[in-house]
Short mmCIF file of C-alpha atoms and ligand atoms in Angstrom, two decimals:
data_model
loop_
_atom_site.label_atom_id
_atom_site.label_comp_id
_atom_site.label_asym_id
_atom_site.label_seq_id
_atom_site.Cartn_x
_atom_site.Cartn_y
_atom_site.Cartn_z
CA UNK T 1 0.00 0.00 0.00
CA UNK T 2 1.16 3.39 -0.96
CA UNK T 3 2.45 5.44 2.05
CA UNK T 4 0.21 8.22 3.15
CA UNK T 5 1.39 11.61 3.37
CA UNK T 6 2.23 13.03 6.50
CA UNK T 7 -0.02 16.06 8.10
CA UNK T 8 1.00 18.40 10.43
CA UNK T 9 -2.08 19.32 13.16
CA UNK T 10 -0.85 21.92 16.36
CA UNK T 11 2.61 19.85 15.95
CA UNK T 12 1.83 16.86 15.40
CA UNK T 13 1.94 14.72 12.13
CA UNK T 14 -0.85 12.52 11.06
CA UNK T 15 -1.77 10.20 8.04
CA UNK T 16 -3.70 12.15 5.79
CA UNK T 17 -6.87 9.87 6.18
CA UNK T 18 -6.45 10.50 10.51
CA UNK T 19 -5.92 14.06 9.78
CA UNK T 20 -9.30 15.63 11.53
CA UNK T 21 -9.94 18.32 13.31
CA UNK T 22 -13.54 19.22 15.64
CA UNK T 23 -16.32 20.02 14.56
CA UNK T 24 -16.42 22.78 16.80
CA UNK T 25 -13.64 24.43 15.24
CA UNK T 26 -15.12 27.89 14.76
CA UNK T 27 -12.74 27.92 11.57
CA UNK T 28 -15.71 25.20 10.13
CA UNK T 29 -18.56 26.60 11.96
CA UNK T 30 -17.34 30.36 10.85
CA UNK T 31 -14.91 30.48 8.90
CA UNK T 32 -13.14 32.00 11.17
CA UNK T 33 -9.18 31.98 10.27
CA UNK T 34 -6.45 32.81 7.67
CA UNK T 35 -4.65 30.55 5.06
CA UNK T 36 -1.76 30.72 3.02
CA UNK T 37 -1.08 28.72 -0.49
CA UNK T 38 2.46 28.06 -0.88
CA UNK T 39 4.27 26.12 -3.76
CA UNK T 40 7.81 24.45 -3.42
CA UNK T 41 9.46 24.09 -6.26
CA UNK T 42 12.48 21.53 -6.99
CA UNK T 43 13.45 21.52 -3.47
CA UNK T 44 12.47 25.59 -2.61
CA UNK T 45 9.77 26.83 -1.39
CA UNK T 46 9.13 30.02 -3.26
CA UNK T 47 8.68 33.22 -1.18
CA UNK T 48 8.56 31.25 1.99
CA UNK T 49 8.81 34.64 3.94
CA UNK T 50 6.77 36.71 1.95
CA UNK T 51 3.78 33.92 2.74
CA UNK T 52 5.03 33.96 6.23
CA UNK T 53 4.90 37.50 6.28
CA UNK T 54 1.43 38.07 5.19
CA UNK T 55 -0.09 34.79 7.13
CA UNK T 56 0.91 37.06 10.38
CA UNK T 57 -0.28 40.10 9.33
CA UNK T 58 -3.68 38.48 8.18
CA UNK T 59 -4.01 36.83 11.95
CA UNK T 60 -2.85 40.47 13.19
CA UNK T 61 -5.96 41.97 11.64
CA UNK T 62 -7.81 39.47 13.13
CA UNK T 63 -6.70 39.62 16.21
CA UNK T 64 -5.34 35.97 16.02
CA UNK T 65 -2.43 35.18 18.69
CA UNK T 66 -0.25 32.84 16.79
CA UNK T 67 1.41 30.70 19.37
CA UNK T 68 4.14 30.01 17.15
CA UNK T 69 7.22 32.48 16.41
CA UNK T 70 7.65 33.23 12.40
CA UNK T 71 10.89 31.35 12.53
CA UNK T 72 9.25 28.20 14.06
CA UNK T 73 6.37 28.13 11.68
CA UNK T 74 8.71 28.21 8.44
CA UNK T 75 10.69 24.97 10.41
CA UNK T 76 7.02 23.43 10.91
CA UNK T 77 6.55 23.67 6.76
CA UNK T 78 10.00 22.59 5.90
CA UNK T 79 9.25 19.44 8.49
CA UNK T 80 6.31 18.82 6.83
CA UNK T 81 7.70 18.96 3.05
CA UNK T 82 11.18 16.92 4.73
CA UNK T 83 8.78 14.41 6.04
CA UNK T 84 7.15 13.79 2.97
CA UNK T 85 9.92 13.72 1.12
CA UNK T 86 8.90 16.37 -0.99
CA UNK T 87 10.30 18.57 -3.27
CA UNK T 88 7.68 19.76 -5.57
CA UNK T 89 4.48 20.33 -3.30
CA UNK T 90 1.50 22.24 -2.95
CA UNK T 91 1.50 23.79 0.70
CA UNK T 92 -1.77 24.45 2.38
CA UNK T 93 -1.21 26.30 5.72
CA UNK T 94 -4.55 27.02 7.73
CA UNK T 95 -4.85 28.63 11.10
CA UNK T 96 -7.82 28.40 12.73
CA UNK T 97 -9.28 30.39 15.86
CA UNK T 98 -9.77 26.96 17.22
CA UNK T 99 -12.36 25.11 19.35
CA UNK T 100 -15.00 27.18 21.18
CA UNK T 101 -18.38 26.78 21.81
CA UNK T 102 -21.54 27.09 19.08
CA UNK T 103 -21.47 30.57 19.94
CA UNK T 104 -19.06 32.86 17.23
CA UNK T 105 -17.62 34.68 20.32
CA UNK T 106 -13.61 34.04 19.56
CA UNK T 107 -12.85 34.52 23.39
CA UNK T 108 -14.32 30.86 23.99
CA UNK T 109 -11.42 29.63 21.70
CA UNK T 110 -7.79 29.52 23.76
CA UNK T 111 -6.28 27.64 21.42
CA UNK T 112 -5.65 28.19 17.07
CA UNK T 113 -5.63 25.12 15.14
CA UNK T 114 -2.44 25.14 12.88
CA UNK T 115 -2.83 22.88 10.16
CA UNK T 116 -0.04 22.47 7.59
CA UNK T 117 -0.94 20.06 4.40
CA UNK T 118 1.60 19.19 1.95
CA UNK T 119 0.14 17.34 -0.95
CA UNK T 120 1.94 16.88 -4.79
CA UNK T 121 1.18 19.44 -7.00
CA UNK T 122 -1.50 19.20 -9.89
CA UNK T 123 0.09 20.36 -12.40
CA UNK T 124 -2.44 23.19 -14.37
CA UNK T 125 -3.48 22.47 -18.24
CA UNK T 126 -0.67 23.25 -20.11
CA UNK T 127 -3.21 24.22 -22.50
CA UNK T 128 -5.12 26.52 -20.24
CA UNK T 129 -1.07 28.30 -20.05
CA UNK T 130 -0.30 28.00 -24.23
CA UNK T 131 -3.69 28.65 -25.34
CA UNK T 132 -5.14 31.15 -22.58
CA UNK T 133 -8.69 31.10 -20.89
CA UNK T 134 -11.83 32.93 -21.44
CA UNK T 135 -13.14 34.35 -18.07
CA UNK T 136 -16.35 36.42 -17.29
CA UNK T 137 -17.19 39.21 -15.30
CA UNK T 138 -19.77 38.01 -12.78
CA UNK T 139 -22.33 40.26 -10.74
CA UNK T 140 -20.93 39.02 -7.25
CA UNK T 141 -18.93 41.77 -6.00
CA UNK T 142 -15.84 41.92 -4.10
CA UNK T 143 -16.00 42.94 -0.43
CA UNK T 144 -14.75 46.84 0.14
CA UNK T 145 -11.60 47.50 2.17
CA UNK T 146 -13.70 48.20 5.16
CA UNK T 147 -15.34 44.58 5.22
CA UNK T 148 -14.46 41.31 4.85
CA UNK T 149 -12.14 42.06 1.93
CA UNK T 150 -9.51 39.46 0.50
CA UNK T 151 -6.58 42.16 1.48
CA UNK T 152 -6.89 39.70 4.61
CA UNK T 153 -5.99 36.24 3.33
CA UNK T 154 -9.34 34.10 5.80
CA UNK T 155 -10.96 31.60 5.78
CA UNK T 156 -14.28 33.00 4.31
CA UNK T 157 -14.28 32.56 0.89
CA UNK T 158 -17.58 32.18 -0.26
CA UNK T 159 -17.73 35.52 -2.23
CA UNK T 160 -14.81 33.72 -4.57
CA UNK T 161 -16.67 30.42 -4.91
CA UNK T 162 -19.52 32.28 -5.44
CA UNK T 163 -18.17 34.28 -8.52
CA UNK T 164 -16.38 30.59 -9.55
CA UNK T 165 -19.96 29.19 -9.12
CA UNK T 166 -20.95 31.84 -12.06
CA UNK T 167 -18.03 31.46 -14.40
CA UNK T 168 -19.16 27.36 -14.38
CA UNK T 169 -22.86 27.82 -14.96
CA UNK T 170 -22.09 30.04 -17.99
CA UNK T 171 -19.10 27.99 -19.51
CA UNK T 172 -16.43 30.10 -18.39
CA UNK T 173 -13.21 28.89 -17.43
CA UNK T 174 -12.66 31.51 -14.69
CA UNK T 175 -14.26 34.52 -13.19
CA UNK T 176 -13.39 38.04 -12.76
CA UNK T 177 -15.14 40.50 -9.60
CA UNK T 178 -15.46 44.39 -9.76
CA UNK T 179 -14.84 46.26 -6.28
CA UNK T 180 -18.26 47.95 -5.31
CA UNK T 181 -17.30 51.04 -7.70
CA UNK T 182 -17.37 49.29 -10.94
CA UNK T 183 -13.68 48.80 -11.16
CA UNK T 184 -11.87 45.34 -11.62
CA UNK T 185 -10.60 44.24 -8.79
CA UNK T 186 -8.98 40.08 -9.44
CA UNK T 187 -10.01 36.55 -10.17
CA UNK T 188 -11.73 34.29 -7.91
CA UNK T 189 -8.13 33.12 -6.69
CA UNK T 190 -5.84 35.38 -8.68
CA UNK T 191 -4.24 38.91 -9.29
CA UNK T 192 -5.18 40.52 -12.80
CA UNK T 193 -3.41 42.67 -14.92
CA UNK T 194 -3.56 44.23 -18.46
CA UNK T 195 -1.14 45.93 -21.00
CA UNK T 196 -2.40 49.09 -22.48
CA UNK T 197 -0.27 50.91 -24.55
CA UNK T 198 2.69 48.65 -23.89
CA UNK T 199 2.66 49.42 -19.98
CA UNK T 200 1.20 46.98 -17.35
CA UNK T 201 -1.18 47.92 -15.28
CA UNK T 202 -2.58 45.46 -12.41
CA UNK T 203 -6.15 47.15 -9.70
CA UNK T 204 -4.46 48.80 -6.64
CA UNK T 205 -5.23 46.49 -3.19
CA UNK T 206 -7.71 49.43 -2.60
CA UNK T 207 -10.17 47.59 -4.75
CA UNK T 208 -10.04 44.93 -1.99
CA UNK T 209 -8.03 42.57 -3.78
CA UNK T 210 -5.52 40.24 -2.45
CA UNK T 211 -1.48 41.74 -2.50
CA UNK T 212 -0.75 38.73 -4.61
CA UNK T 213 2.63 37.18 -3.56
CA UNK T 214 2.85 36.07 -7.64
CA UNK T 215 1.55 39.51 -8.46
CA UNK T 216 4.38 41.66 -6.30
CA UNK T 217 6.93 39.27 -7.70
CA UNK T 218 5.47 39.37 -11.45
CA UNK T 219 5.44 43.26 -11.43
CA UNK T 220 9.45 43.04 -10.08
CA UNK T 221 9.89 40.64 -12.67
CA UNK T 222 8.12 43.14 -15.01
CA UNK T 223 10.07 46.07 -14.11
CA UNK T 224 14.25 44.49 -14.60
CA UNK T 225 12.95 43.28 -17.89
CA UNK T 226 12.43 47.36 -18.75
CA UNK T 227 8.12 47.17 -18.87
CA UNK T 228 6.99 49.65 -17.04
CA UNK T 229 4.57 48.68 -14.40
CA UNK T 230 1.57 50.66 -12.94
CA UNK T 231 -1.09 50.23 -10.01
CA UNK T 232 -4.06 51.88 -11.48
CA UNK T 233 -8.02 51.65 -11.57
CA UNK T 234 -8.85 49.28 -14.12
CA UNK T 235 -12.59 49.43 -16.21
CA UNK T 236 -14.31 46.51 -17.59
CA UNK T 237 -14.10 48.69 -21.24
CA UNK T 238 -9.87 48.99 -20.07
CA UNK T 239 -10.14 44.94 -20.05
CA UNK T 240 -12.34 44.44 -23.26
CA UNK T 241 -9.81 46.85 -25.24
CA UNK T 242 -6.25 45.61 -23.93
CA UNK T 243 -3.62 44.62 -25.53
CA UNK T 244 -3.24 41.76 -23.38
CA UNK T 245 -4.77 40.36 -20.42
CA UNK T 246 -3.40 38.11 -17.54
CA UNK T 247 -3.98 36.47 -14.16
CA UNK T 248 -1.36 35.69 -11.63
CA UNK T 249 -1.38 33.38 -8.52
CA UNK T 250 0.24 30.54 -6.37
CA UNK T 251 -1.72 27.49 -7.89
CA UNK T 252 -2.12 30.08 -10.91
CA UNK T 253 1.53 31.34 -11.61
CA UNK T 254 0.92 33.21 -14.71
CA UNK T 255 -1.96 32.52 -17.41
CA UNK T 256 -3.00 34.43 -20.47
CA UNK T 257 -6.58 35.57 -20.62
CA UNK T 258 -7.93 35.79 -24.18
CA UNK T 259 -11.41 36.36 -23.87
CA UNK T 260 -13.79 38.27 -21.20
CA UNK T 261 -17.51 38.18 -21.63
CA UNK T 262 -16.73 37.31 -24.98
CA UNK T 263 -14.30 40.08 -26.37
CA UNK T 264 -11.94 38.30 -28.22
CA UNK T 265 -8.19 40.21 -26.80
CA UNK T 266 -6.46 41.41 -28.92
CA UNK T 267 -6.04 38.79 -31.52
CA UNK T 268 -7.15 35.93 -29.51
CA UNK T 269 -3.94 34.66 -28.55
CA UNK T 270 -1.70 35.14 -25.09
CA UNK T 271 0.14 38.84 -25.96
CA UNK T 272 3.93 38.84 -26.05
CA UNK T 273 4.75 40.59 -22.50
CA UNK T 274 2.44 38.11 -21.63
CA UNK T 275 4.42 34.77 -23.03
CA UNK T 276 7.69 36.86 -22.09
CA UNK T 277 6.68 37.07 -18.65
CA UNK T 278 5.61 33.51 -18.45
CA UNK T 279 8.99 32.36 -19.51
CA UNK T 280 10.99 34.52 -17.13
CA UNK T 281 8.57 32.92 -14.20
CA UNK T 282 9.77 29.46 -15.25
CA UNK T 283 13.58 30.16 -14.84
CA UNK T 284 13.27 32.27 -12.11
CA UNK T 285 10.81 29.98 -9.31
CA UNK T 286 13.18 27.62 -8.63
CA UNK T 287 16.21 29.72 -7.76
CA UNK T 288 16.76 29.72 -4.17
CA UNK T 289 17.40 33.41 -3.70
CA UNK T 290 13.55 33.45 -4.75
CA UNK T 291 12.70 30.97 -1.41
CA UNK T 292 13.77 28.83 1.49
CA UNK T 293 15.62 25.28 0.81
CA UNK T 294 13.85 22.31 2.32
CA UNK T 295 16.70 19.92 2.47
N1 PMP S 1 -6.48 36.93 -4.89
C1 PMP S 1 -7.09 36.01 -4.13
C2 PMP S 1 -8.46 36.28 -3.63
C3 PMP S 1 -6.44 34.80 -3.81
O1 PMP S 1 -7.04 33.88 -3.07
C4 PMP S 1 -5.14 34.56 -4.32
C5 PMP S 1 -4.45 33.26 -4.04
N2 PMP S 1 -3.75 33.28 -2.85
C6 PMP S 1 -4.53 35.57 -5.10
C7 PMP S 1 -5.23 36.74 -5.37
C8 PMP S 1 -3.11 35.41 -5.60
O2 PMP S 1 -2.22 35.59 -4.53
P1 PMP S 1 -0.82 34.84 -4.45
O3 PMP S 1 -0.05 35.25 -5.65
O4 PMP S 1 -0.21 35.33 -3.19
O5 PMP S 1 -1.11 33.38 -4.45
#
């Protein structure tokens, strides 16, 4: 019988069919926590930090004591990946407010659930990547900055699988949410940008989108390779009439867009700063100034 991967539960490993948590978890009962998706790549895991980083400032906003230091949490995922001798993994890191009562009042929880899942990577349609997806802009509306916005990575993600929900019943491969003003904001699960006029231009986190790990390192990328790079407000007319359209994200990494609500881009085919980018991504993920080694 094939081993089961190892997973880690409040530091301690379990087979992946033992792996449970209660059902009073008020991360089940209301989705009350914060994630992070992380990707190792050929023995890295890319921006280990940077996810670090913005796990703790997510829990900060929440008010979420994390009883682990930053530096013991990174050794927690690298145990994890080490364990299960992995070197190319999907990382799913979930912290919970914990077990309380039925009540959503997080002062009966004294304990967070951390939960740290290592699992192989799917690898996305290569043909999703060489031949780009259409995506539609669906009526569910991201959350402003002053609610339950994605700028705070939680556990609450039903306004995403909501607007996914949408892009499936109409035959879409992927959906795209305006902030509450009209403008775009991201994907379901991913950053978006454009090229107009030959400069890039991705929705300012103002919109209430996510500060994409993929999209701060895509626009760094962007900017040694001489594009020049804006945060701007973005209309659905600035997406029908780009040059080029693209999302960016962990499970994501970078894929052309080449149609939205049926406005063929451009000439139907991922753009060149598109393909360019793509290719830089590639040779650039697995360097380990990008990340943290596992072995
Ligand atoms: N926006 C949302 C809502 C997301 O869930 C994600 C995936 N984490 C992204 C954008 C892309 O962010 P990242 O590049 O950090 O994965």
């Amino acid at each position: 019988m094939e081993k089961e991967l190892l997973v880690y539960i409040n530091g301690k490993y379990y087979p992946k069919s033992q792996a449970k948590i209660s059902v009073y978890d008020h991360g089940l009962l209301y989705g009350d926590g914060i994630f992070e998706g992380i990707r190792a790549y050929n023995g890295i895991v890319f921006k280990l930090k940077e996810h670090i980083d913005r796990l703790y400032r997510s829990a900060k906003v929440i008010m979420l004591d994390i009883p682990l230091t930053k530096e013991e949490m990174i050794n927690a995922v690298l145990q994890t990946l080490r364990k299960n001798n992995l070197r190319n993994a999907y990382i799913r890191l979930v912290i919970t407010r914990g077990i309380g009562d039925l009540g959503l009042d997080p002062r009966k929880c004294t304990q967070p659930t951390i939960i740290i899942i290592t699992d192989v990577i799917k690898l996305h349609a290569t043909e999703a990547k060489e031949k780009g997806i259409r995506a539609l802009i669906v009526w569910v509306k991201r959350d402003p900055v002053d609610a339950t916005s994605h700028e705070v990575k939680s556990l609450n993600y039903l306004n995403s699988i909501l607007g996914k929900i949408e892009a499936n019943i109409a035959g879409f491969d992927e959906a795209i949410c305006l902030d509450r003003n009209g403008y775009v904001c991201e994907g379901v699960a991913e950053n978006i940008f454009i090229v107009q006029n030959g400069t890039i231009i991705t929705p300012p986190t103002s919109t209430g989108a996510l500060k994409g790990i993929t999209r701060d390192f895509v626009i760094r990328l962007a900017r040694g390779l001489g594009y020049e790079v804006i945060e701007k407000n973005v209309t659905p007319s600035d997406l029908f009439t780009a040059e080029e359209v693209f999302f960016t994200g962990t499970a994501a990494e970078i894929v052309p867009v080449v149609e939205v609500n049926r406005r063929v881009i451009n000439d139907g085919k991922p753009g060149s700063i598109t393909r360019r980018l793509m290719e830089e991504f590639v040779k650039r993920i697995g360097d380990p100034k990008e990340g943290v080694s596992i072995y």
